PDB file of N, CA and C in Angstrom:
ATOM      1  N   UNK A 853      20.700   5.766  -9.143  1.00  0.00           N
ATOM      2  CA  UNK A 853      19.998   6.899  -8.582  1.00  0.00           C
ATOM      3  C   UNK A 853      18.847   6.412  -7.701  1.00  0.00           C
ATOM      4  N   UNK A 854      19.327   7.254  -6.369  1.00  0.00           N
ATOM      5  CA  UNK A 854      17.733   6.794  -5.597  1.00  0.00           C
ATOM      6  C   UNK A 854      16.000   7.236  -5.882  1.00  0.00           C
ATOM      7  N   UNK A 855      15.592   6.572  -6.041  1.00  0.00           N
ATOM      8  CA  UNK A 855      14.000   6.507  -6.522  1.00  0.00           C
ATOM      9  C   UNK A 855      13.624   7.604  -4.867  1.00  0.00           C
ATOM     10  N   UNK A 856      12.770   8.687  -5.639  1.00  0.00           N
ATOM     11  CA  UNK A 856      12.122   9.603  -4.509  1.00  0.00           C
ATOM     12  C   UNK A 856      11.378   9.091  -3.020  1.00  0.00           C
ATOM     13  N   UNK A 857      10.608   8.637  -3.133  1.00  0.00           N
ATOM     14  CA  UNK A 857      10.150   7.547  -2.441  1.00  0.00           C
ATOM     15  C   UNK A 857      10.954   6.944  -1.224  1.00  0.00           C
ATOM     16  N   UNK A 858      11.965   6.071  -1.523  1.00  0.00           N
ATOM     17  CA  UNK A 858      13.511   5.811  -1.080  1.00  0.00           C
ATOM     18  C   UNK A 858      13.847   6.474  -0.372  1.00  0.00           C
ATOM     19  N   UNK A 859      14.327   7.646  -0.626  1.00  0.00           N
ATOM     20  CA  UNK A 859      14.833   8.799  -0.010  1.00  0.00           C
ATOM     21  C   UNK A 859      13.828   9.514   1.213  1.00  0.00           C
ATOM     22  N   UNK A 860      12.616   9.385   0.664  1.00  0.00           N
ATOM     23  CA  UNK A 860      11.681   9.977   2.077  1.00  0.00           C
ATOM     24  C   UNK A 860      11.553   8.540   2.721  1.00  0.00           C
ATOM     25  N   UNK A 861      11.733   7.767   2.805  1.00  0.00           N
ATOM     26  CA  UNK A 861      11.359   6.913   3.412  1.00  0.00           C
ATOM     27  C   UNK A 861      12.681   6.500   4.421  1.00  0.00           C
ATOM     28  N   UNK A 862      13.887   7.217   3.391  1.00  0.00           N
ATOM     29  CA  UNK A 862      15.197   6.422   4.943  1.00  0.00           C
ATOM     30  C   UNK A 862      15.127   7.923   5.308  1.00  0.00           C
ATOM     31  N   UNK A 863      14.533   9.283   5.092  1.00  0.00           N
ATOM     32  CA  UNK A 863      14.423  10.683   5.536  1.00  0.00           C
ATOM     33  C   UNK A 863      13.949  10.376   7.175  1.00  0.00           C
ATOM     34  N   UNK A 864      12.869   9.975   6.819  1.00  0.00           N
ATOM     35  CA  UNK A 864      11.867   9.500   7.931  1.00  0.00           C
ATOM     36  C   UNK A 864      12.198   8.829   8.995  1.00  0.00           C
ATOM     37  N   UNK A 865      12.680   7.562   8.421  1.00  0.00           N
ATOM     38  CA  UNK A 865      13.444   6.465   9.016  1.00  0.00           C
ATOM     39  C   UNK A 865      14.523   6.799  10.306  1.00  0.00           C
ATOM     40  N   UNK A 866      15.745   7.223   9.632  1.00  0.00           N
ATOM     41  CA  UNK A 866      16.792   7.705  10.106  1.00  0.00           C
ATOM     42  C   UNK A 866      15.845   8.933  11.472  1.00  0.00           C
ATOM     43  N   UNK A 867      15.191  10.191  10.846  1.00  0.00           N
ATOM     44  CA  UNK A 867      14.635  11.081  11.824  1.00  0.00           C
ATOM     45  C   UNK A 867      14.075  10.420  12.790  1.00  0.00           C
ATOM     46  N   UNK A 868      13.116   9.127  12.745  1.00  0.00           N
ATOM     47  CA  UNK A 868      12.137   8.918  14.084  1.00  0.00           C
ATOM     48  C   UNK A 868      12.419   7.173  14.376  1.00  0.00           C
ATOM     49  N   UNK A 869      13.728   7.096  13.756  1.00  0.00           N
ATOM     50  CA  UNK A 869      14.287   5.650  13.940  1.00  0.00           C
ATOM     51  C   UNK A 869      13.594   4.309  13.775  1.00  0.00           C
ATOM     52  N   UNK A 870      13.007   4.676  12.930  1.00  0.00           N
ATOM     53  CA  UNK A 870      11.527   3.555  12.534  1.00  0.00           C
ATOM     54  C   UNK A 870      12.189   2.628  11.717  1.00  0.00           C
ATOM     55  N   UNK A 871      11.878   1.251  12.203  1.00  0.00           N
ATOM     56  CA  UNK A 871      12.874   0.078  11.356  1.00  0.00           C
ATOM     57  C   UNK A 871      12.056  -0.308  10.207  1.00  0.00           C
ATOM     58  N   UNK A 872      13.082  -0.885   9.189  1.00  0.00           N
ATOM     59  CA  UNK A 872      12.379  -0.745   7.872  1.00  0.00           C
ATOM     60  C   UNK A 872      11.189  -1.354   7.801  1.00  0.00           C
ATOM     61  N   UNK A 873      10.772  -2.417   8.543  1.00  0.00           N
ATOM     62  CA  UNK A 873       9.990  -3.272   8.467  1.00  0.00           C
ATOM     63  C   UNK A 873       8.176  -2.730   8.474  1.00  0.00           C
ATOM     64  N   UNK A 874       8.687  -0.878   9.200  1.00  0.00           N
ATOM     65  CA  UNK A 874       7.354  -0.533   8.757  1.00  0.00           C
ATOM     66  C   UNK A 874       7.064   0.084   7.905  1.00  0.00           C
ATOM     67  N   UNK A 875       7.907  -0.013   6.504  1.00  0.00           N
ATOM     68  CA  UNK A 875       7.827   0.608   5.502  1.00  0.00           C
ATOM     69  C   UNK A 875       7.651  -0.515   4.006  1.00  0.00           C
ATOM     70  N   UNK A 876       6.570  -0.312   3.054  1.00  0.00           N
ATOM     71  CA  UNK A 876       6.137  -1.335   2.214  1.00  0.00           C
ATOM     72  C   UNK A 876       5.741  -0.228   0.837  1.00  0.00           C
ATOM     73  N   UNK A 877       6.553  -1.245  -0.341  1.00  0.00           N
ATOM     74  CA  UNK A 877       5.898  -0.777  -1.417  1.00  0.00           C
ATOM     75  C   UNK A 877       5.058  -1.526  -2.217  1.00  0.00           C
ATOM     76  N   UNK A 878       4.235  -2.277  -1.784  1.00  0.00           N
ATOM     77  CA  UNK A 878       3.163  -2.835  -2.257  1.00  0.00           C
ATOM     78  C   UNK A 878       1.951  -3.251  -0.963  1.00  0.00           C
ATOM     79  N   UNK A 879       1.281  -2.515  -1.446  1.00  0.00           N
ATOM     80  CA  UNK A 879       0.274  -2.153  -0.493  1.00  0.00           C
ATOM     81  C   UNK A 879      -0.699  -3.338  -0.190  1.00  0.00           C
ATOM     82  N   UNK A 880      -0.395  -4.850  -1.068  1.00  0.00           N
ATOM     83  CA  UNK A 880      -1.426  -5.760  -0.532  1.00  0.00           C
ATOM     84  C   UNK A 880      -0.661  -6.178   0.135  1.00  0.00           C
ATOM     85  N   UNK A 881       0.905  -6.245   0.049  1.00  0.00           N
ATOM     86  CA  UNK A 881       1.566  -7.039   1.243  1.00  0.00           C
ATOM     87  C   UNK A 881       1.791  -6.486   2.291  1.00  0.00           C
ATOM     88  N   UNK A 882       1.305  -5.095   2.486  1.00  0.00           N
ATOM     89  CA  UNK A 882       1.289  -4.062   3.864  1.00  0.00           C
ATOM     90  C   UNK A 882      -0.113  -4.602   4.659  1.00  0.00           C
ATOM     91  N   UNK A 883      -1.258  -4.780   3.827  1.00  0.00           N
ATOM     92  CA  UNK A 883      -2.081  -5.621   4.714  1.00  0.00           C
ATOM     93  C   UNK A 883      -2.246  -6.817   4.966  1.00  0.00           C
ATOM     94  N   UNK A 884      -1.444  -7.462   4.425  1.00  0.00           N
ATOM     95  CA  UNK A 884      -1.298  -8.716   5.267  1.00  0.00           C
ATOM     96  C   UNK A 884      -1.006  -8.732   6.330  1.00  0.00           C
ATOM     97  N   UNK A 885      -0.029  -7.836   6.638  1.00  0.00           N
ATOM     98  CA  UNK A 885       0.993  -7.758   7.985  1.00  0.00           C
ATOM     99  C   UNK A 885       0.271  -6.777   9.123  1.00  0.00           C
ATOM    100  N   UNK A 886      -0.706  -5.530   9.044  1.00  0.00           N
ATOM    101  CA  UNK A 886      -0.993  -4.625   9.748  1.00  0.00           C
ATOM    102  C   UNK A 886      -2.218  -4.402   9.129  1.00  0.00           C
ATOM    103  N   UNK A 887      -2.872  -3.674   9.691  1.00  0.00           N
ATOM    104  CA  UNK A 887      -4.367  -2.958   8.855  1.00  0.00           C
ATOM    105  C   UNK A 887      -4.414  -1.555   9.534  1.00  0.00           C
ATOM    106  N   UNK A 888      -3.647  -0.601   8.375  1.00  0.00           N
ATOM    107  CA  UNK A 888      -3.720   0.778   8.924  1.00  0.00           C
ATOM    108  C   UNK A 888      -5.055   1.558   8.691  1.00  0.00           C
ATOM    109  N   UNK A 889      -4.579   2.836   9.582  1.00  0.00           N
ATOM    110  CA  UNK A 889      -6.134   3.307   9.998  1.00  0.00           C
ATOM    111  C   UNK A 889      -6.115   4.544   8.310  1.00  0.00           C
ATOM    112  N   UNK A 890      -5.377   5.053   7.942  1.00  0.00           N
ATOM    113  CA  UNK A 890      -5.307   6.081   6.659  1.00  0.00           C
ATOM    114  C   UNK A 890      -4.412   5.916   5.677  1.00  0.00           C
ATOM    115  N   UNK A 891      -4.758   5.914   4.470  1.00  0.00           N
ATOM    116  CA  UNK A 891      -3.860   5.945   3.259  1.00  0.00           C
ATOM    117  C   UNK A 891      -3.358   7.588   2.512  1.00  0.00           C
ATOM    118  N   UNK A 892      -2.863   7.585   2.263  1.00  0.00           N
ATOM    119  CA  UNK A 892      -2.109   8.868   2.219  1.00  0.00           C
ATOM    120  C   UNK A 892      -1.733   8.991   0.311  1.00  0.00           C
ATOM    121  N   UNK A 893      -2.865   9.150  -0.309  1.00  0.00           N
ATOM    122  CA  UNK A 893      -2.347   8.628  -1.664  1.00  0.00           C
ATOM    123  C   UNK A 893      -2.287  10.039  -2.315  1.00  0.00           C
ATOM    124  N   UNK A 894      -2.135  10.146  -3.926  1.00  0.00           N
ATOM    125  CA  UNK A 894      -2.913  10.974  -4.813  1.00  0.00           C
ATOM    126  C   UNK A 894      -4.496  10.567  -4.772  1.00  0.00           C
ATOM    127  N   UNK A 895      -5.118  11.607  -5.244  1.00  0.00           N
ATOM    128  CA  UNK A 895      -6.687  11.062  -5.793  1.00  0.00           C
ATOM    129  C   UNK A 895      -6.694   9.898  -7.041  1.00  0.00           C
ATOM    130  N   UNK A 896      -6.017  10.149  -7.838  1.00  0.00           N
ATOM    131  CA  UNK A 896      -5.966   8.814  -8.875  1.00  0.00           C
ATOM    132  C   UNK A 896      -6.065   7.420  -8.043  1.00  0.00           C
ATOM    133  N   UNK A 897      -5.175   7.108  -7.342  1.00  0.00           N
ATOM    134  CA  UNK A 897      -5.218   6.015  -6.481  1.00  0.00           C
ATOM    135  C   UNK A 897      -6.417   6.015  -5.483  1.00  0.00           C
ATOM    136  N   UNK A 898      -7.355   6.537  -5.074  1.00  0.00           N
ATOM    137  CA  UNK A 898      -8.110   6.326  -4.534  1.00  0.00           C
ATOM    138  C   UNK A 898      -9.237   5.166  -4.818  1.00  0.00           C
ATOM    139  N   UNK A 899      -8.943   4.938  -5.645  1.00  0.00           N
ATOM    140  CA  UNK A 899     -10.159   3.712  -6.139  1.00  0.00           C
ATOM    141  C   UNK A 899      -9.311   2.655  -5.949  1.00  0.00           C
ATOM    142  N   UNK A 900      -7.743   2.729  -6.508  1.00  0.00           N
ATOM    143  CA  UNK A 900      -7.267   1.398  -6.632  1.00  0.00           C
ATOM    144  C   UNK A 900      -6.887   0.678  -4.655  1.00  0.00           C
ATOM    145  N   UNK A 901      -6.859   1.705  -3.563  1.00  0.00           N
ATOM    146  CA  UNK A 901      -6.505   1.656  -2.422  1.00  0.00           C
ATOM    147  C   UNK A 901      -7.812   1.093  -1.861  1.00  0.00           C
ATOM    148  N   UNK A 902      -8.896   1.686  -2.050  1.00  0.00           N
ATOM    149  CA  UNK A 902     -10.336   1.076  -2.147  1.00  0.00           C
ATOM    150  C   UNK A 902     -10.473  -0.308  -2.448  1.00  0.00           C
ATOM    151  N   UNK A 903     -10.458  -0.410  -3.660  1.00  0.00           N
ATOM    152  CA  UNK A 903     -10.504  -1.887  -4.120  1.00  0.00           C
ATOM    153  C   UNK A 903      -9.256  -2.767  -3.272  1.00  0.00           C
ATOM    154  N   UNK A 904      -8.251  -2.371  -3.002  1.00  0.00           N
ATOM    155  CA  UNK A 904      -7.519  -3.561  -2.359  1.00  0.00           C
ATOM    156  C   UNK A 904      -7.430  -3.942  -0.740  1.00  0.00           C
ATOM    157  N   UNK A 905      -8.172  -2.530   0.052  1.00  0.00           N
ATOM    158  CA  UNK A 905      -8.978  -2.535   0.764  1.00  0.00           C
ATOM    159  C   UNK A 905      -9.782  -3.135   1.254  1.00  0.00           C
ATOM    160  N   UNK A 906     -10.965  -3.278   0.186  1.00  0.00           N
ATOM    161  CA  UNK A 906     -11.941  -4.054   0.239  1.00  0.00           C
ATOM    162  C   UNK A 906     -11.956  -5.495   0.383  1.00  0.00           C
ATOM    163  N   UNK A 907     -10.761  -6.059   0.010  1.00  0.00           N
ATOM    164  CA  UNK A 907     -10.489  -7.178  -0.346  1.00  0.00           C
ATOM    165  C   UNK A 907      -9.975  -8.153   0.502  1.00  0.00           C
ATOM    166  N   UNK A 908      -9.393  -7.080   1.366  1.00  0.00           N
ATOM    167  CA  UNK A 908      -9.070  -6.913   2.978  1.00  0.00           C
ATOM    168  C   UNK A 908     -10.205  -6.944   3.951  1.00  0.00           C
ATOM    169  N   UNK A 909     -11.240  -6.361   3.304  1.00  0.00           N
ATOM    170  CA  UNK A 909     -11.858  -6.073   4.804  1.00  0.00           C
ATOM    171  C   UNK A 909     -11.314  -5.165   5.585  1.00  0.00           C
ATOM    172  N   UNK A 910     -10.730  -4.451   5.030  1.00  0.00           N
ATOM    173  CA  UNK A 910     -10.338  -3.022   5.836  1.00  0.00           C
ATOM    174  C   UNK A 910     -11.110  -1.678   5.363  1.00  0.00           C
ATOM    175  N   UNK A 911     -11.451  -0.507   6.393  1.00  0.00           N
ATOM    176  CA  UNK A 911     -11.950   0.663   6.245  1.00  0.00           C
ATOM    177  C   UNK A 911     -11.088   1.456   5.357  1.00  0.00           C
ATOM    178  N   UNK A 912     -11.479   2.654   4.990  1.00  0.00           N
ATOM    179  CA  UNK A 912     -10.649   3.835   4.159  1.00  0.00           C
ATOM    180  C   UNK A 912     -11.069   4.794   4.515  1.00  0.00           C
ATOM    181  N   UNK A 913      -9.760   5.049   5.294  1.00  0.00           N
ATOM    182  CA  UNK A 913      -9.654   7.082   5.089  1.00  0.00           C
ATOM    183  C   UNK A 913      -9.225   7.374   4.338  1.00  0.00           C
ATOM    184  N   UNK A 914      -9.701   8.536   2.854  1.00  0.00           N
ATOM    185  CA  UNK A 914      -9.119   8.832   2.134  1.00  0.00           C
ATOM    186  C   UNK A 914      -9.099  10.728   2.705  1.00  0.00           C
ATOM    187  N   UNK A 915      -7.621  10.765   2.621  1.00  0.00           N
ATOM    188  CA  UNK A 915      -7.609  12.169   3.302  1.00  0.00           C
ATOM    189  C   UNK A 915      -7.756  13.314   2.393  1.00  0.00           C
ATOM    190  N   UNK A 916      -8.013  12.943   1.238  1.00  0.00           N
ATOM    191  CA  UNK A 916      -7.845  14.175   0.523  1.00  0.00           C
ATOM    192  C   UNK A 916      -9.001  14.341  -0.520  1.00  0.00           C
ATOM    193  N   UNK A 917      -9.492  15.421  -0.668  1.00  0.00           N
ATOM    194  CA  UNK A 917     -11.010  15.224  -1.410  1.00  0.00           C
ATOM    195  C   UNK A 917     -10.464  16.035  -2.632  1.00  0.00           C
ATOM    196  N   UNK A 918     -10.523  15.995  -4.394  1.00  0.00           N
ATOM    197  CA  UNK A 918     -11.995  14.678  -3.968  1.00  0.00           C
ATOM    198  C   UNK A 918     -11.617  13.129  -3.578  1.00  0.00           C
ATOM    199  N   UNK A 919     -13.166  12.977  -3.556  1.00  0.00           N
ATOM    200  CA  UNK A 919     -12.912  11.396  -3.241  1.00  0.00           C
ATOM    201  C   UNK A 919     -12.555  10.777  -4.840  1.00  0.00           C
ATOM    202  N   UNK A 920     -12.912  11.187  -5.584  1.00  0.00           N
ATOM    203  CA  UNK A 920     -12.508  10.368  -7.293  1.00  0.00           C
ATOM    204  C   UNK A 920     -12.798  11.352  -8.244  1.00  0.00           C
ATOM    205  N   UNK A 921     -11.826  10.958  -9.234  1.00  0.00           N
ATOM    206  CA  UNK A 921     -11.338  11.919 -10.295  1.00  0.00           C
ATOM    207  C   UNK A 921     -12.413  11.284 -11.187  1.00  0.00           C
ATOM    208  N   UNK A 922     -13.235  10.941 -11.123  1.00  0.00           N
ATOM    209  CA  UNK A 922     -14.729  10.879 -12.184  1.00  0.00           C
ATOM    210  C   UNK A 922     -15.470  10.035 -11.714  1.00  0.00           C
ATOM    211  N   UNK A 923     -16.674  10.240 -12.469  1.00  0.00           N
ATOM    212  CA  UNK A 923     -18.093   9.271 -11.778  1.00  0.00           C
ATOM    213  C   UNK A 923     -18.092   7.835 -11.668  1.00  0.00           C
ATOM    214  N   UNK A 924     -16.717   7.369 -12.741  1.00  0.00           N
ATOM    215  CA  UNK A 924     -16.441   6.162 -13.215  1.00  0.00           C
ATOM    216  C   UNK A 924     -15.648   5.300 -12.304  1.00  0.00           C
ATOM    217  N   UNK A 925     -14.838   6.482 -11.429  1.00  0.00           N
ATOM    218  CA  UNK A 925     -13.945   6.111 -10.262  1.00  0.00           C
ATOM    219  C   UNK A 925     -14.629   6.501  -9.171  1.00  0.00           C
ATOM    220  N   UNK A 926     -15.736   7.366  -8.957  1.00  0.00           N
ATOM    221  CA  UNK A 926     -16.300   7.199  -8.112  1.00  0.00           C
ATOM    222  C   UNK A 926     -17.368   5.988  -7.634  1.00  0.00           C
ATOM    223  N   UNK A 927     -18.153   5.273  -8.298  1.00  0.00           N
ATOM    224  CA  UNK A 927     -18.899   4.248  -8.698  1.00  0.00           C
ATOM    225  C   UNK A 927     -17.763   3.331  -8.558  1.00  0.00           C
ATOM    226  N   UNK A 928     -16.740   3.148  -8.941  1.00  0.00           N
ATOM    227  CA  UNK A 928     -16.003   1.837  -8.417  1.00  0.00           C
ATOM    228  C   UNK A 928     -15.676   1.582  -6.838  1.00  0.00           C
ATOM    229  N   UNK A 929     -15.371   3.303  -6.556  1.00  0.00           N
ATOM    230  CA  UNK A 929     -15.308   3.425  -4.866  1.00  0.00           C
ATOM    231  C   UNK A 929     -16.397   2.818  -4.554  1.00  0.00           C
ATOM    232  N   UNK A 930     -17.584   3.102  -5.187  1.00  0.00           N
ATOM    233  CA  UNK A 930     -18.989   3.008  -4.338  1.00  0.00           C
ATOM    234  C   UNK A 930     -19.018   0.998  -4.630  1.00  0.00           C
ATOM    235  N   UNK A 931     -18.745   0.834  -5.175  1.00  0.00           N
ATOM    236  CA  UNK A 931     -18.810  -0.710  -5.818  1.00  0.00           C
ATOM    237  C   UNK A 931     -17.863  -1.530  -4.495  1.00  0.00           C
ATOM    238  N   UNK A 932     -16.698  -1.363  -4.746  1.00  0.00           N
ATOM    239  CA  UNK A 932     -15.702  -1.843  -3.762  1.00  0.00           C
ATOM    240  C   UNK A 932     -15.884  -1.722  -2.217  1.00  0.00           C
ATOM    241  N   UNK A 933     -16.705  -0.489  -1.837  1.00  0.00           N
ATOM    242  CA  UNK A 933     -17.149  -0.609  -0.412  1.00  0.00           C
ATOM    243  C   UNK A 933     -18.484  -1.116  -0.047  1.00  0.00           C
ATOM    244  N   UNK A 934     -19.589  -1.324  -1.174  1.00  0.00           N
ATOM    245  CA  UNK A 934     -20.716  -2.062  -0.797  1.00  0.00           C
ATOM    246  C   UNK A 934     -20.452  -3.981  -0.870  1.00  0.00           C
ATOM    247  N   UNK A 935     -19.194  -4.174  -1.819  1.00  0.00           N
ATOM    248  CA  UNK A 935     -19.027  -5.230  -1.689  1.00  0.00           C
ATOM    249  C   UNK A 935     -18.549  -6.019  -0.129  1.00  0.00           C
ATOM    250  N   UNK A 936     -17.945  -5.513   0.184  1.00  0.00           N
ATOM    251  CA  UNK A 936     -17.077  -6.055   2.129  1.00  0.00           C
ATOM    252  C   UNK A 936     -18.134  -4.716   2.621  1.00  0.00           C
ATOM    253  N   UNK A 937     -18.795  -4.129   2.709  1.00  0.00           N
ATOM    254  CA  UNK A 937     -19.559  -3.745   3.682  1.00  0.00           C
ATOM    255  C   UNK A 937     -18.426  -2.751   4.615  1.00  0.00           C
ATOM    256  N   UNK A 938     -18.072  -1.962   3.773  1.00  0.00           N
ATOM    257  CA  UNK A 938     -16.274  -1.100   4.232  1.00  0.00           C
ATOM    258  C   UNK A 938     -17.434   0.165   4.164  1.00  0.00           C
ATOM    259  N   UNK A 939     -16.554   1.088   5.038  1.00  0.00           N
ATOM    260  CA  UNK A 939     -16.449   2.570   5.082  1.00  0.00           C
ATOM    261  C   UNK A 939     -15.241   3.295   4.877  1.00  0.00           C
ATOM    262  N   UNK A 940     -16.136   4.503   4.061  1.00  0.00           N
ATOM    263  CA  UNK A 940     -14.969   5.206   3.114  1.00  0.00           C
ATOM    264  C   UNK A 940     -14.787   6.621   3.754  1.00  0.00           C
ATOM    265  N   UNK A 941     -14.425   7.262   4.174  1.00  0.00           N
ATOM    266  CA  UNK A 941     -14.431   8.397   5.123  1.00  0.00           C
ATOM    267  C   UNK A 941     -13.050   9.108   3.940  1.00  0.00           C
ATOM    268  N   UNK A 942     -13.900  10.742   3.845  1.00  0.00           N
ATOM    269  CA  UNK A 942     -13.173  11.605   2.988  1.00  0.00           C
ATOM    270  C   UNK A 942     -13.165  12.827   4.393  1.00  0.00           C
ATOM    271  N   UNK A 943     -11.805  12.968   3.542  1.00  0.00           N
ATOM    272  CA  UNK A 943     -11.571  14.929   4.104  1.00  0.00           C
ATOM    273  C   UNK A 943     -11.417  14.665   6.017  1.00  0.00           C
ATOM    274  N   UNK A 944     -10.979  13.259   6.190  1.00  0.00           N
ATOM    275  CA  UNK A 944     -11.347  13.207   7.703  1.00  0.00           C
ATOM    276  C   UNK A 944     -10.230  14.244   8.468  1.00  0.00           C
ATOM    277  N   UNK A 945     -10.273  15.222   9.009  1.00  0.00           N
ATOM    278  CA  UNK A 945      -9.030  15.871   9.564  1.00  0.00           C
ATOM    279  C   UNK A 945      -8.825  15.491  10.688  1.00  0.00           C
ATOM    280  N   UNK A 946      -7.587  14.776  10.714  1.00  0.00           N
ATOM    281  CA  UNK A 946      -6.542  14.796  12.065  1.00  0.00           C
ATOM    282  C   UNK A 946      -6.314  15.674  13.234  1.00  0.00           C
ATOM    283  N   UNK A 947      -6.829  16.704  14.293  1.00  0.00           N
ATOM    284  CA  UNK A 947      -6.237  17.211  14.331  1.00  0.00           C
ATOM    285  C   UNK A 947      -6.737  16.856  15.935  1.00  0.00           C
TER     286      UNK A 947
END
């Protein structure tokens, strides 16, 4: 059985003919290769996209507020972007 994920991803694929190569399920080996401008997560993951981020030296758009599901995950956000000197940009709308 195809894993959900999978399925939007050859959805996508196939629609705007995008070769697999720009598609990654592990997000430290996506920045090795590129440094995208927005992450597209749940809020749970917002700290952990942060922290690996950071680690990078890459910025964060987190598009969806809140920015963290407690003070405990918020304070790690705040931890992980004072460490690399990163910016964390919430609620940024696209339009």
């Amino acid at each position: 059985m195809e894993a959900f994920g999978d399925a939007v991803q050859r959805k996508f694929a196939e629609r705007y003919k995008l070769p697999d190569s720009l598609f990654f399920t592990d997000l430290a080996a996506m920045l090795e290769r590129g440094k995208p401008v927005a992450a597209f997560t749940n809020t749970y993951d917002h700290l952990m996209v942060t922290q690996v981020c950071s680690a990078h030296g890459i910025g964060v758009i987190a598009m969806e507020k809140p920015l963290a599901v407690s003070m405990e995950h918020a304070r790690g956000i705040q931890a992980a972007a004072s460490r690399s000197q990163m910016q964390v940009i919430v609620n940024y709308i696209p339009t």
